[in-house]
Amino acid sequence: MVIAKRVPALIRSFRYQSFFIFLVTLSAGFTERQGDLYFVALLILVLKVFIIPVLLNLTAKRINVDEGLGLFVNSQLSLIVALILSYCSWVFSRSLGFGLYHKLLGQTVAFSVLFIGAFLMISRMKAFSQVAGLLVMENGIFLFALSVSGGMPFFVEIAIFLDVFVSVIIMGLFVYRINKLFTHIDVTKLSRLKG
Amino acid sequence: MVNFNLLFDPLSIFFLFVIFIISLPSAVYSLGYLKGEYSQGKVTLAWFLLSAFVLSMVLVVTVSNIFIFLVAWEIMSLVSYFLVVFDTEHEKSIQAGLIYIVMTHIGTAFLIAAFLVMYQYAHSFDFLAIKNACQTMPSQVKNIVFILLLIGFGTKAGIVPLHIWLPYAHPQAPSHISSIMSGVMIKTAIYGLIRFVISILGVNSSWWGILILVLAVISCLVGVIYALMDHDIKRLLAYHSVENIGIILLGVGLSMFFINKGMPYLAVFSLIAGLYHLVNHAVFKGLLFLCAGSVYKATGTRDIEKLGGLIKKMPQTAIYFLIGAMGISALPPLNGFVSEWLTLQAFFLGAFSAIGGSKLFLGVCAGMLALTGGLAAACFVKAFGITFLALPRSRHAEEAKEVSFSMKAGMFFLAVLTIIFGLAAVPIMGLLAKVAGASTGIDIGNMRFSLNNLIINPQVGKNIYLSTPLLALALVASAAAGFSVYLLFARLKPVSYKTWDCGYYKLEARNEYTATAFSKPFRIAFSFFLMPYRKTQKIRDSFYHVKSFAYETHTISVFKKYIYAPLVALVFKSASFMRRIQPGSIHLYLAYIFAALLFLIIFMQKF
């Protein structure tokens, strides 16, 4: 995901990530024998694997701009940073000390997804990557909840999904508007708005 | 737990009295003053702010809890800020308001610091609990609290060098508000000093009193010298507030000095002098501001160089102003004379009983006070003479008319009070003795300050007497005698001549003596402090004929140039430096959040 240089590649990698989370949720549903988790997994499949990426692709096509993401940090260096962040998240989750080994691994993955999401937001110029970064961070939070306590209460989960869905729509709209107004979606140039 | 009990001990009641005797005539005065000057909506707003202002001051002097005290203090500051910027269309008002609100908040910050230190020891916001806790407070902590309180209240009182806001804020407010601000609001700071330093904290070291005395003497002199140089009538009065706060603080500081030296009688006596001058200053400064407001309302200008001859157009205002001016210049038998006399006597009695260096110190302070009185008198000769006497210097002054009835009523009330507080000195001293005794915690049962109901006698056994009623009687009698001599021997029929004009043939307003000219000797005498700048420019046809002559002079405010300007520049410099961390880039902001998150997690890791 961090080596993606173009918008479609980023969306594709987000789709893969969401698919893996779907698998993780499904397996958690098997091991913990909870009906809710199956439903949540289904929601992930529908929303994050299909609808949201399609929506993002649509927006990208509609605004019809250059596909490059505009990297502050090039792909190779981004990969190294991602590795460092993963190590950091390993250290952090160990210090959190929830015990059990497989849970520790889950937390590490969750943390690193969270960090990488934030890193994406910081190190890419185009507004798309900020949207994608936020979605990735949301994935990370979901993973963390799953790994610590086997998922949040069902209704909370549903509400969060709704939130994410709506926010994607809103952000898509915003990106569209920004593009219309400024004829670009380069976030670095927004600093000109400052007084 | 915060309690909302109000406190009505003698000190609070005294300040309540001061607040109401000034606010009442000012409110009546504002009836006429606001009419025709502002729109209906603004008049309503002015009344609302006035009530809020008076109410907040009442709260400040009656609450018994430092927490609520701070809240009331802050309300008072904010409401008075809104009153300072009441004329929002003037650029100057906004600037004055800015200086005022910055200074007053710096003061409040110091107060909060002092109160927090007190709370640390008392674990309670209550006055009584804090008073008990202060008994066991270490003396270094007491010193720190004293300094914090002095800076905090000193900003509000306008002690030099914290007086910078006074000459900006007081003139810009509407006149009835100036009169309350200058007459009462700055006195709440004196209340704070007496309440928190003398009554609650307890005077600990002798340098406290000496420090206050030194600051007070400096305030007196600086205030009166700047007042002499200023020709805006309201700004001139504002500088006099600095001077008079100095005189009040002389009494308060002297009292602290004597408390520490273990001389209860003199401590009470000095505090009486200070409190007496406090109420006097409230009365005559309120009166003078109201008169200045009337002049402003009638002529539309506050520059006394453009006034003149108003005594014929506005005779009543002129008389009230004269009474106020005589009061503030400490002329017998009016009230300012009594309180300044008492302060001087306190210095003399102190110098008699003190030993060593403090004898000299008190003597020098007394000398400075005398100098201040003289300069104040000179200043009011200027203010009254240039404003009310001679010929009008501009069309504004020519077209002036006497003000409306409600405005005259407000001024009349205060003018009468000025005379009463002079004549009824003995009973007033008796009342003030109770206040002073209660706030210093000294038993005043066997102290006597007067011979009988007419004559003040500061110390039994010494031949020092003062009786204002008798003085007034003597003055009236000699005036009557003079007048009867005049009636007997002078020609009764007035004959009008032309003024002798040294052969100039035609004298007009342009030939008159100006305020600038009047203050020139003082400008030269105090040139080391005022640093006057003057520029003359002559354009001549020949050696004998000067075609035009331009003269320009102004003085430099030492405090503004050498203390405040560098300070403000420093603040702006550091602010523009800090601004760099906010470049407007979303990525950088996100990075800040991310970095903060990482930092916090690492921080948790380590500790």
Short mmCIF file of N, CA and C in Angstrom, two decimals, chain B residues 33-173:
data_model
loop_
_atom_site.label_atom_id
_atom_site.label_comp_id
_atom_site.label_asym_id
_atom_site.label_seq_id
_atom_site.Cartn_x
_atom_site.Cartn_y
_atom_site.Cartn_z
N TYR B 33 -26.15 63.78 30.36
CA TYR B 33 -24.94 63.67 29.55
C TYR B 33 -25.16 62.79 28.33
N LEU B 34 -25.91 61.68 28.52
CA LEU B 34 -26.09 60.75 27.41
C LEU B 34 -27.08 61.27 26.38
N LYS B 35 -27.98 62.14 26.87
CA LYS B 35 -29.04 62.63 25.99
C LYS B 35 -28.44 63.47 24.87
N GLY B 36 -28.81 63.12 23.64
CA GLY B 36 -28.33 63.90 22.51
C GLY B 36 -26.94 63.52 22.06
N GLU B 37 -26.23 62.77 22.91
CA GLU B 37 -24.87 62.38 22.55
C GLU B 37 -24.87 61.01 21.84
N TYR B 38 -25.80 60.14 22.30
CA TYR B 38 -25.83 58.78 21.76
C TYR B 38 -27.25 58.43 21.32
N SER B 39 -27.35 57.37 20.54
CA SER B 39 -28.67 56.89 20.11
C SER B 39 -29.37 56.21 21.29
N GLN B 40 -30.68 55.97 21.10
CA GLN B 40 -31.46 55.39 22.20
C GLN B 40 -30.92 54.03 22.63
N GLY B 41 -30.55 53.21 21.64
CA GLY B 41 -30.02 51.88 21.96
C GLY B 41 -28.76 51.98 22.79
N LYS B 42 -27.91 52.91 22.43
CA LYS B 42 -26.64 53.04 23.16
C LYS B 42 -26.87 53.57 24.56
N VAL B 43 -27.89 54.42 24.72
CA VAL B 43 -28.19 54.92 26.07
C VAL B 43 -28.62 53.77 26.95
N THR B 44 -29.48 52.89 26.41
CA THR B 44 -29.90 51.72 27.18
C THR B 44 -28.69 50.88 27.55
N LEU B 45 -27.81 50.67 26.57
CA LEU B 45 -26.61 49.89 26.83
C LEU B 45 -25.76 50.54 27.93
N ALA B 46 -25.67 51.87 27.87
CA ALA B 46 -24.86 52.58 28.87
C ALA B 46 -25.44 52.36 30.26
N TRP B 47 -26.76 52.40 30.37
CA TRP B 47 -27.36 52.18 31.69
C TRP B 47 -27.11 50.77 32.17
N PHE B 48 -27.24 49.82 31.26
CA PHE B 48 -27.01 48.42 31.64
C PHE B 48 -25.57 48.25 32.14
N LEU B 49 -24.61 48.80 31.37
CA LEU B 49 -23.21 48.63 31.75
C LEU B 49 -22.92 49.34 33.07
N LEU B 50 -23.54 50.52 33.25
CA LEU B 50 -23.31 51.26 34.49
C LEU B 50 -23.77 50.44 35.69
N SER B 51 -24.98 49.84 35.57
CA SER B 51 -25.47 49.06 36.71
C SER B 51 -24.59 47.86 36.96
N ALA B 52 -24.19 47.19 35.86
CA ALA B 52 -23.33 46.02 36.02
C ALA B 52 -22.01 46.41 36.67
N PHE B 53 -21.50 47.57 36.27
CA PHE B 53 -20.22 48.04 36.79
C PHE B 53 -20.31 48.29 38.29
N VAL B 54 -21.35 49.03 38.70
CA VAL B 54 -21.50 49.34 40.12
C VAL B 54 -21.70 48.06 40.92
N LEU B 55 -22.52 47.16 40.37
CA LEU B 55 -22.80 45.92 41.08
C LEU B 55 -21.53 45.09 41.25
N SER B 56 -20.71 45.05 40.20
CA SER B 56 -19.49 44.24 40.32
C SER B 56 -18.55 44.84 41.35
N MET B 57 -18.51 46.19 41.43
CA MET B 57 -17.64 46.79 42.45
C MET B 57 -18.16 46.50 43.84
N VAL B 58 -19.49 46.52 43.98
CA VAL B 58 -20.07 46.19 45.28
C VAL B 58 -19.68 44.78 45.68
N LEU B 59 -19.75 43.86 44.71
CA LEU B 59 -19.37 42.47 45.00
C LEU B 59 -17.90 42.39 45.40
N VAL B 60 -17.05 43.13 44.69
CA VAL B 60 -15.62 43.05 44.98
C VAL B 60 -15.34 43.39 46.44
N VAL B 61 -16.02 44.41 46.96
CA VAL B 61 -15.68 44.83 48.32
C VAL B 61 -16.46 44.08 49.39
N THR B 62 -17.42 43.22 49.01
CA THR B 62 -18.19 42.56 50.07
C THR B 62 -17.99 41.05 50.14
N VAL B 63 -17.47 40.43 49.10
CA VAL B 63 -17.40 38.96 49.16
C VAL B 63 -16.37 38.52 50.20
N SER B 64 -16.56 37.29 50.68
CA SER B 64 -15.66 36.80 51.74
C SER B 64 -14.93 35.56 51.27
N ASN B 65 -14.61 35.54 50.00
CA ASN B 65 -14.08 34.32 49.44
C ASN B 65 -13.21 34.69 48.27
N ILE B 66 -11.95 34.23 48.22
CA ILE B 66 -11.06 34.73 47.17
C ILE B 66 -11.51 34.29 45.79
N PHE B 67 -12.18 33.15 45.71
CA PHE B 67 -12.62 32.68 44.40
C PHE B 67 -13.64 33.63 43.80
N ILE B 68 -14.66 33.94 44.61
CA ILE B 68 -15.71 34.86 44.11
C ILE B 68 -15.13 36.25 43.95
N PHE B 69 -14.17 36.60 44.81
CA PHE B 69 -13.51 37.89 44.67
C PHE B 69 -12.90 38.01 43.27
N LEU B 70 -12.22 36.96 42.84
CA LEU B 70 -11.59 36.99 41.51
C LEU B 70 -12.63 37.12 40.42
N VAL B 71 -13.75 36.37 40.59
CA VAL B 71 -14.80 36.44 39.57
C VAL B 71 -15.34 37.86 39.48
N ALA B 72 -15.65 38.45 40.66
CA ALA B 72 -16.19 39.81 40.67
C ALA B 72 -15.17 40.79 40.10
N TRP B 73 -13.92 40.59 40.45
CA TRP B 73 -12.83 41.45 39.97
C TRP B 73 -12.77 41.43 38.45
N GLU B 74 -12.90 40.23 37.92
CA GLU B 74 -12.82 40.06 36.46
C GLU B 74 -14.04 40.68 35.79
N ILE B 75 -15.22 40.50 36.40
CA ILE B 75 -16.42 41.13 35.82
C ILE B 75 -16.22 42.64 35.79
N MET B 76 -15.70 43.17 36.90
CA MET B 76 -15.47 44.62 36.98
C MET B 76 -14.52 45.07 35.86
N SER B 77 -13.44 44.32 35.66
CA SER B 77 -12.48 44.70 34.62
C SER B 77 -13.12 44.65 33.25
N LEU B 78 -13.89 43.59 32.99
CA LEU B 78 -14.45 43.44 31.65
C LEU B 78 -15.50 44.52 31.38
N VAL B 79 -16.39 44.75 32.37
CA VAL B 79 -17.43 45.75 32.16
C VAL B 79 -16.79 47.11 31.94
N SER B 80 -15.74 47.41 32.72
CA SER B 80 -15.12 48.72 32.54
C SER B 80 -14.41 48.78 31.19
N TYR B 81 -13.93 47.64 30.70
CA TYR B 81 -13.34 47.63 29.36
C TYR B 81 -14.39 48.01 28.33
N PHE B 82 -15.59 47.41 28.47
CA PHE B 82 -16.65 47.74 27.51
C PHE B 82 -17.02 49.21 27.60
N LEU B 83 -16.93 49.76 28.80
CA LEU B 83 -17.24 51.19 28.93
C LEU B 83 -16.16 52.06 28.32
N VAL B 84 -14.90 51.60 28.42
CA VAL B 84 -13.82 52.38 27.81
C VAL B 84 -13.99 52.42 26.29
N VAL B 85 -14.39 51.30 25.70
CA VAL B 85 -14.55 51.28 24.24
C VAL B 85 -15.99 51.63 23.84
N PHE B 86 -16.68 52.35 24.71
CA PHE B 86 -18.08 52.66 24.45
C PHE B 86 -18.24 53.48 23.16
N ASP B 87 -17.32 54.42 22.93
CA ASP B 87 -17.36 55.18 21.67
C ASP B 87 -16.64 54.38 20.60
N THR B 88 -17.29 53.33 20.14
CA THR B 88 -16.56 52.38 19.29
C THR B 88 -16.11 53.00 17.98
N GLU B 89 -16.71 54.12 17.58
CA GLU B 89 -16.32 54.65 16.27
C GLU B 89 -14.98 55.37 16.33
N HIS B 90 -14.48 55.65 17.54
CA HIS B 90 -13.18 56.32 17.64
C HIS B 90 -12.05 55.30 17.67
N GLU B 91 -11.10 55.52 16.81
CA GLU B 91 -9.91 54.67 16.78
C GLU B 91 -9.22 54.65 18.14
N LYS B 92 -9.20 55.85 18.78
CA LYS B 92 -8.49 56.00 20.04
C LYS B 92 -9.09 55.13 21.14
N SER B 93 -10.42 55.03 21.14
CA SER B 93 -11.08 54.24 22.17
C SER B 93 -10.63 52.79 22.09
N ILE B 94 -10.55 52.28 20.87
CA ILE B 94 -10.18 50.88 20.71
C ILE B 94 -8.76 50.68 21.23
N GLN B 95 -7.89 51.62 20.88
CA GLN B 95 -6.50 51.49 21.32
C GLN B 95 -6.40 51.58 22.84
N ALA B 96 -7.14 52.54 23.41
CA ALA B 96 -7.13 52.69 24.86
C ALA B 96 -7.66 51.43 25.53
N GLY B 97 -8.75 50.89 24.95
CA GLY B 97 -9.33 49.67 25.50
C GLY B 97 -8.34 48.53 25.47
N LEU B 98 -7.59 48.44 24.38
CA LEU B 98 -6.62 47.36 24.26
C LEU B 98 -5.55 47.47 25.34
N ILE B 99 -5.01 48.67 25.51
CA ILE B 99 -3.98 48.86 26.54
C ILE B 99 -4.55 48.52 27.90
N TYR B 100 -5.78 48.99 28.13
CA TYR B 100 -6.40 48.76 29.43
C TYR B 100 -6.57 47.27 29.70
N ILE B 101 -7.14 46.57 28.72
CA ILE B 101 -7.49 45.18 29.02
C ILE B 101 -6.22 44.33 29.13
N VAL B 102 -5.19 44.66 28.37
CA VAL B 102 -3.94 43.91 28.51
C VAL B 102 -3.35 44.14 29.90
N MET B 103 -3.28 45.41 30.31
CA MET B 103 -2.68 45.71 31.61
C MET B 103 -3.47 45.06 32.75
N THR B 104 -4.81 45.19 32.68
CA THR B 104 -5.61 44.69 33.78
C THR B 104 -5.53 43.17 33.86
N HIS B 105 -5.36 42.52 32.72
CA HIS B 105 -5.25 41.06 32.79
C HIS B 105 -3.90 40.62 33.28
N ILE B 106 -2.88 41.40 32.98
CA ILE B 106 -1.57 41.09 33.57
C ILE B 106 -1.70 41.17 35.09
N GLY B 107 -2.38 42.23 35.57
CA GLY B 107 -2.59 42.38 37.00
C GLY B 107 -3.35 41.20 37.58
N THR B 108 -4.42 40.80 36.91
CA THR B 108 -5.22 39.68 37.42
C THR B 108 -4.39 38.41 37.47
N ALA B 109 -3.51 38.23 36.49
CA ALA B 109 -2.67 37.03 36.50
C ALA B 109 -1.83 36.99 37.78
N PHE B 110 -1.28 38.13 38.17
CA PHE B 110 -0.49 38.16 39.40
C PHE B 110 -1.36 37.87 40.61
N LEU B 111 -2.60 38.41 40.60
CA LEU B 111 -3.50 38.15 41.72
C LEU B 111 -3.79 36.66 41.83
N ILE B 112 -4.06 36.03 40.68
CA ILE B 112 -4.38 34.60 40.70
C ILE B 112 -3.20 33.83 41.28
N ALA B 113 -2.00 34.20 40.87
CA ALA B 113 -0.82 33.53 41.40
C ALA B 113 -0.76 33.67 42.92
N ALA B 114 -0.98 34.90 43.41
CA ALA B 114 -0.93 35.13 44.85
C ALA B 114 -1.99 34.30 45.57
N PHE B 115 -3.20 34.28 45.00
CA PHE B 115 -4.29 33.56 45.66
C PHE B 115 -4.03 32.06 45.66
N LEU B 116 -3.41 31.57 44.59
CA LEU B 116 -3.12 30.13 44.55
C LEU B 116 -2.11 29.76 45.62
N VAL B 117 -1.12 30.63 45.82
CA VAL B 117 -0.14 30.36 46.88
C VAL B 117 -0.85 30.33 48.23
N MET B 118 -1.76 31.30 48.44
CA MET B 118 -2.49 31.33 49.70
C MET B 118 -3.32 30.06 49.87
N TYR B 119 -3.96 29.64 48.77
CA TYR B 119 -4.81 28.45 48.84
C TYR B 119 -3.99 27.22 49.19
N GLN B 120 -2.76 27.21 48.69
CA GLN B 120 -1.87 26.09 48.96
C GLN B 120 -1.71 25.87 50.46
N TYR B 121 -1.70 26.98 51.21
CA TYR B 121 -1.50 26.86 52.66
C TYR B 121 -2.81 26.69 53.42
N ALA B 122 -3.88 27.29 52.89
CA ALA B 122 -5.14 27.27 53.66
C ALA B 122 -6.04 26.11 53.29
N HIS B 123 -5.88 25.57 52.07
CA HIS B 123 -6.79 24.55 51.53
C HIS B 123 -8.24 25.01 51.59
N SER B 124 -8.43 26.30 51.49
CA SER B 124 -9.78 26.84 51.50
C SER B 124 -9.75 28.19 50.83
N PHE B 125 -10.88 28.58 50.23
CA PHE B 125 -10.93 29.88 49.58
C PHE B 125 -11.41 30.97 50.53
N ASP B 126 -11.79 30.56 51.72
CA ASP B 126 -12.44 31.50 52.62
C ASP B 126 -11.43 32.49 53.22
N PHE B 127 -11.85 33.75 53.37
CA PHE B 127 -10.96 34.76 53.94
C PHE B 127 -10.46 34.36 55.32
N LEU B 128 -11.38 33.89 56.13
CA LEU B 128 -11.05 33.61 57.53
C LEU B 128 -10.03 32.47 57.63
N ALA B 129 -10.30 31.42 56.85
CA ALA B 129 -9.38 30.27 56.86
C ALA B 129 -8.00 30.69 56.37
N ILE B 130 -7.98 31.56 55.34
CA ILE B 130 -6.69 32.00 54.81
C ILE B 130 -5.96 32.84 55.84
N LYS B 131 -6.74 33.65 56.55
CA LYS B 131 -6.12 34.49 57.58
C LYS B 131 -5.45 33.62 58.63
N ASN B 132 -6.14 32.56 59.04
CA ASN B 132 -5.55 31.66 60.02
C ASN B 132 -4.31 30.97 59.47
N ALA B 133 -4.41 30.56 58.20
CA ALA B 133 -3.29 29.84 57.60
C ALA B 133 -2.08 30.75 57.45
N CYS B 134 -2.33 32.06 57.25
CA CYS B 134 -1.22 32.99 57.04
C CYS B 134 -0.37 33.15 58.30
N GLN B 135 -0.92 32.79 59.45
CA GLN B 135 -0.15 32.87 60.69
C GLN B 135 1.06 31.93 60.63
N THR B 136 0.86 30.80 59.97
CA THR B 136 1.92 29.79 59.98
C THR B 136 2.74 29.78 58.69
N MET B 137 2.44 30.74 57.80
CA MET B 137 3.14 30.75 56.52
C MET B 137 4.59 31.19 56.72
N PRO B 138 5.55 30.52 56.05
CA PRO B 138 6.95 30.96 56.19
C PRO B 138 7.13 32.37 55.63
N SER B 139 8.13 33.09 56.15
CA SER B 139 8.20 34.52 55.81
C SER B 139 8.64 34.75 54.37
N GLN B 140 9.42 33.80 53.79
CA GLN B 140 9.80 34.00 52.37
C GLN B 140 8.56 33.93 51.50
N VAL B 141 7.69 32.95 51.82
CA VAL B 141 6.45 32.81 51.03
C VAL B 141 5.61 34.06 51.18
N LYS B 142 5.57 34.59 52.42
CA LYS B 142 4.80 35.81 52.63
C LYS B 142 5.33 36.94 51.76
N ASN B 143 6.66 37.03 51.69
CA ASN B 143 7.24 38.08 50.86
C ASN B 143 6.81 37.93 49.41
N ILE B 144 6.85 36.69 48.92
CA ILE B 144 6.47 36.47 47.52
C ILE B 144 5.02 36.85 47.31
N VAL B 145 4.15 36.41 48.22
CA VAL B 145 2.72 36.73 48.09
C VAL B 145 2.52 38.23 48.10
N PHE B 146 3.26 38.92 48.98
CA PHE B 146 3.13 40.39 49.05
C PHE B 146 3.48 41.03 47.71
N ILE B 147 4.61 40.59 47.13
CA ILE B 147 5.03 41.19 45.86
C ILE B 147 3.99 40.92 44.78
N LEU B 148 3.48 39.69 44.74
CA LEU B 148 2.47 39.37 43.73
C LEU B 148 1.23 40.24 43.90
N LEU B 149 0.79 40.38 45.16
CA LEU B 149 -0.40 41.19 45.42
C LEU B 149 -0.14 42.64 45.05
N LEU B 150 1.06 43.13 45.38
CA LEU B 150 1.37 44.53 45.10
C LEU B 150 1.33 44.80 43.60
N ILE B 151 1.91 43.89 42.81
CA ILE B 151 1.88 44.09 41.36
C ILE B 151 0.45 43.98 40.85
N GLY B 152 -0.27 42.96 41.34
CA GLY B 152 -1.64 42.75 40.87
C GLY B 152 -2.54 43.92 41.16
N PHE B 153 -2.56 44.36 42.42
CA PHE B 153 -3.43 45.49 42.76
C PHE B 153 -2.83 46.79 42.26
N GLY B 154 -1.50 46.87 42.20
CA GLY B 154 -0.86 48.09 41.74
C GLY B 154 -1.22 48.41 40.30
N THR B 155 -1.41 47.36 39.48
CA THR B 155 -1.81 47.60 38.09
C THR B 155 -3.16 48.28 38.05
N LYS B 156 -4.08 47.81 38.88
CA LYS B 156 -5.42 48.39 38.88
C LYS B 156 -5.38 49.79 39.48
N ALA B 157 -4.56 49.97 40.52
CA ALA B 157 -4.53 51.27 41.17
C ALA B 157 -3.80 52.30 40.32
N GLY B 158 -2.89 51.84 39.50
CA GLY B 158 -2.15 52.77 38.67
C GLY B 158 -0.91 53.31 39.36
N ILE B 159 -0.22 52.45 40.11
CA ILE B 159 1.05 52.86 40.70
C ILE B 159 2.08 52.94 39.59
N VAL B 160 2.90 53.98 39.61
CA VAL B 160 4.00 54.07 38.66
C VAL B 160 4.94 52.91 38.94
N PRO B 161 5.43 52.17 37.97
CA PRO B 161 5.30 52.32 36.52
C PRO B 161 4.18 51.49 35.90
N LEU B 162 3.18 51.11 36.67
CA LEU B 162 2.10 50.31 36.08
C LEU B 162 0.92 51.20 35.71
N HIS B 163 1.14 52.53 35.69
CA HIS B 163 0.04 53.46 35.49
C HIS B 163 -0.30 53.66 34.04
N ILE B 164 0.40 53.00 33.15
CA ILE B 164 0.38 53.35 31.73
C ILE B 164 -1.02 53.37 31.13
N TRP B 165 -1.93 52.52 31.65
CA TRP B 165 -3.27 52.45 31.04
C TRP B 165 -4.15 53.61 31.46
N LEU B 166 -3.88 54.19 32.64
CA LEU B 166 -4.81 55.19 33.19
C LEU B 166 -5.05 56.39 32.27
N PRO B 167 -3.97 57.07 31.81
CA PRO B 167 -4.22 58.24 30.96
C PRO B 167 -4.83 57.90 29.61
N TYR B 168 -4.85 56.62 29.22
CA TYR B 168 -5.53 56.28 27.98
C TYR B 168 -6.99 55.95 28.24
N ALA B 169 -7.21 55.11 29.26
CA ALA B 169 -8.56 54.55 29.44
C ALA B 169 -9.52 55.56 30.05
N HIS B 170 -9.08 56.30 31.08
CA HIS B 170 -10.03 57.19 31.75
C HIS B 170 -10.61 58.27 30.84
N PRO B 171 -9.80 58.93 30.00
CA PRO B 171 -10.40 59.98 29.17
C PRO B 171 -11.36 59.43 28.11
N GLN B 172 -11.16 58.17 27.68
CA GLN B 172 -11.95 57.68 26.56
C GLN B 172 -13.36 57.27 26.97
N ALA B 173 -13.52 56.86 28.23
CA ALA B 173 -14.85 56.44 28.67
C ALA B 173 -15.76 57.67 28.71
#
